[in-house]
Tab-separated table of C-alpha atoms and ligand atoms in Angstrom:
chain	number	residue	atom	x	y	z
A	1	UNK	CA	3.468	21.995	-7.396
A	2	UNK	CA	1.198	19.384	-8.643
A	3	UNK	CA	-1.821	20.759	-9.921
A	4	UNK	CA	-4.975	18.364	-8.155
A	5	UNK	CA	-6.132	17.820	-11.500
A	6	UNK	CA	-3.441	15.193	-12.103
A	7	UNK	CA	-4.036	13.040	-8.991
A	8	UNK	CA	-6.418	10.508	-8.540
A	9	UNK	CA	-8.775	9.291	-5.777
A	10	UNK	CA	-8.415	6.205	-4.316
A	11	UNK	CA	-10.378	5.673	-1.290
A	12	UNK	CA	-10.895	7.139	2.029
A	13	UNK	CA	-8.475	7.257	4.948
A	14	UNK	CA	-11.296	5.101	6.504
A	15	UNK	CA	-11.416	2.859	4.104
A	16	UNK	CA	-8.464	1.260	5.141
A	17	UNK	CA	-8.396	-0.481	8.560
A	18	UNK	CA	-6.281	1.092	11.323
A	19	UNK	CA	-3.327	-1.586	11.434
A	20	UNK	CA	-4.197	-2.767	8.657
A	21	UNK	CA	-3.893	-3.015	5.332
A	22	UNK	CA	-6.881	-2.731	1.668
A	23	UNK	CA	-5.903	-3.927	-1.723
A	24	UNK	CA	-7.119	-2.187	-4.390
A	25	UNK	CA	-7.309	-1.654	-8.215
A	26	UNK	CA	-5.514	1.676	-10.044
A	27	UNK	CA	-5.765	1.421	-13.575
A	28	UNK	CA	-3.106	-1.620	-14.369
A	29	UNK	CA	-1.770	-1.691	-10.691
A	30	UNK	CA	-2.717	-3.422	-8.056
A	31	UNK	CA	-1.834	-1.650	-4.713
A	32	UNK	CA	-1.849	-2.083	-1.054
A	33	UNK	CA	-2.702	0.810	1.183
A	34	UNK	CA	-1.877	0.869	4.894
A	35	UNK	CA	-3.013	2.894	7.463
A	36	UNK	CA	-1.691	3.454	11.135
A	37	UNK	CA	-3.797	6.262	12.434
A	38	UNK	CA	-3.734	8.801	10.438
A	39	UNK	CA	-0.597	7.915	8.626
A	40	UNK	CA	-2.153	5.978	5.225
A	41	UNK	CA	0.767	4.259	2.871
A	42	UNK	CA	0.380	2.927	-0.273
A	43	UNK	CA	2.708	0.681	-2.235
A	44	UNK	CA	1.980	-1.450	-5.295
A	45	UNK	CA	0.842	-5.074	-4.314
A	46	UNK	CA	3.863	-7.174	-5.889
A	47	UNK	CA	6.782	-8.760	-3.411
A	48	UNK	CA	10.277	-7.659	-4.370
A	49	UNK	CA	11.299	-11.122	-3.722
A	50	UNK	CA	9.421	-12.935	-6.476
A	51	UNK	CA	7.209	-10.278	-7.849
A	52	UNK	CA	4.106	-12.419	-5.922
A	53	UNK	CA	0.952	-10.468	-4.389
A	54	UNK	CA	1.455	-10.133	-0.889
A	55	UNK	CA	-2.035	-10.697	0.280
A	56	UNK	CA	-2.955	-14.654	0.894
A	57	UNK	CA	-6.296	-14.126	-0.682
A	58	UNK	CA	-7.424	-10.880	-2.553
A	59	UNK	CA	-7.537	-7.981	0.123
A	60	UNK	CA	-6.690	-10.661	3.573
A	61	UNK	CA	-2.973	-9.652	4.899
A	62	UNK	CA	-1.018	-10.875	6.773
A	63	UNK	CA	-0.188	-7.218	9.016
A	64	UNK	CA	0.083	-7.078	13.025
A	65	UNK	CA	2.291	-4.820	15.277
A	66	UNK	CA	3.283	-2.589	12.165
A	67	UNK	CA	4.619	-5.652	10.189
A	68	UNK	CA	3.214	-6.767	7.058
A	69	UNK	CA	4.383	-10.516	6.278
A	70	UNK	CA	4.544	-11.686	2.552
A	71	UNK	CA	2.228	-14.780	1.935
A	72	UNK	CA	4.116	-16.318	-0.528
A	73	UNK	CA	7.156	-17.062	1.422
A	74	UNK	CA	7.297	-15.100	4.587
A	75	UNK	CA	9.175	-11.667	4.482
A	76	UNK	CA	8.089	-9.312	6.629
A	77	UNK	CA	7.899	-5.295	5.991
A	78	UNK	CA	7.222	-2.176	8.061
A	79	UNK	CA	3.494	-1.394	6.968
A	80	UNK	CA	4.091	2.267	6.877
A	81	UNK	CA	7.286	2.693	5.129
A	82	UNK	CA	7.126	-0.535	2.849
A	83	UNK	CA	11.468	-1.401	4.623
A	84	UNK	CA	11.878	-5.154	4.254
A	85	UNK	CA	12.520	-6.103	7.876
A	86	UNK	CA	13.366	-9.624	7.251
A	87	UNK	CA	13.245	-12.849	4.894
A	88	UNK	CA	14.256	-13.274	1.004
A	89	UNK	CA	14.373	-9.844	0.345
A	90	UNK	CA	16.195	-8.444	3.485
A	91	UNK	CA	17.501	-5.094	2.822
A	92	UNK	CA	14.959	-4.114	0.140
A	93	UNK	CA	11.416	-2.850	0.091
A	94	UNK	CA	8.242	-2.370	-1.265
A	95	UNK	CA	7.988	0.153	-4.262
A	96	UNK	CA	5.590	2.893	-2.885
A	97	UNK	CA	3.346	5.295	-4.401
A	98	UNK	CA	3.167	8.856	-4.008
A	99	UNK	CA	0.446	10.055	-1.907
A	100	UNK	CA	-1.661	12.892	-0.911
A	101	UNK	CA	-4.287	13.180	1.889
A	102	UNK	CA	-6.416	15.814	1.161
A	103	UNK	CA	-10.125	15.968	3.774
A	104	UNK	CA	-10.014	12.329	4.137
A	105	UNK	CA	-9.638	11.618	0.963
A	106	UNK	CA	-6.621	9.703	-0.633
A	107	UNK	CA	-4.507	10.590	-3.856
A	108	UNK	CA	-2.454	9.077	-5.851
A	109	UNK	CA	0.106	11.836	-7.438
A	110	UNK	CA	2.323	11.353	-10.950
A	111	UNK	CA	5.661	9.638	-9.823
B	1	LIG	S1	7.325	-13.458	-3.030
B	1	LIG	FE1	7.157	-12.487	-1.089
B	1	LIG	S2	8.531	-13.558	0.193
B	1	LIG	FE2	8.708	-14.536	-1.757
């Protein structure tokens, strides 16, 4: 087990917006965090199709109905498990982080 020493806070649960998604900073990696009720994913910010930021501006996504769209050229992910769902990069998927919710709060854990 993972001793809580080695993760790190990121934000609240309620910091991200139900259906939606928050970009923040971690050290060198930018991530997005989404949040459908109390399910909260995080994945780092960067398109597997051409390594792009997702967001269309820093922190606005594109994200309705559990779909997350790419800015950059359109493909379109499940928001809580980061699965390509259709576009340039059908069949991949967003590299997530390892998570821990923990009171509200939520960690980032060592991959
Ligand atoms: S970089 Fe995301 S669809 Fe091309």
């Amino acid at each position: 087990m993972l001793h809580p020493a080695h993760e790190r806070r990121l934000c609240r649960v309620d910091d991200v917006p139900d259906g939606g998604a928050l970009a923040l900073t971690d050290g060198d990696d930018d991530l997005l965090l989404t949040r459908c009720g109390d399910a909260v994913s995080a994945f780092h910010n960067v398109c597997p199709h051409a390594g792009q930021r997702l967001d269309w501006a820093p922190g606005k996504f594109l994200i309705r109905d559990g779909v997350l769209v790419c800015a950059a050229h359109g493909a379109s992910f499940a928001a809580l498990s980061g699965a390509c769902l259709g576009g340039p990069c059908r069949g991949d998927g967003l590299r997530a982080i390892g998570l821990r919710v923990v009171e509200g709060e939520v960690r980032r854990v060592p991959e």
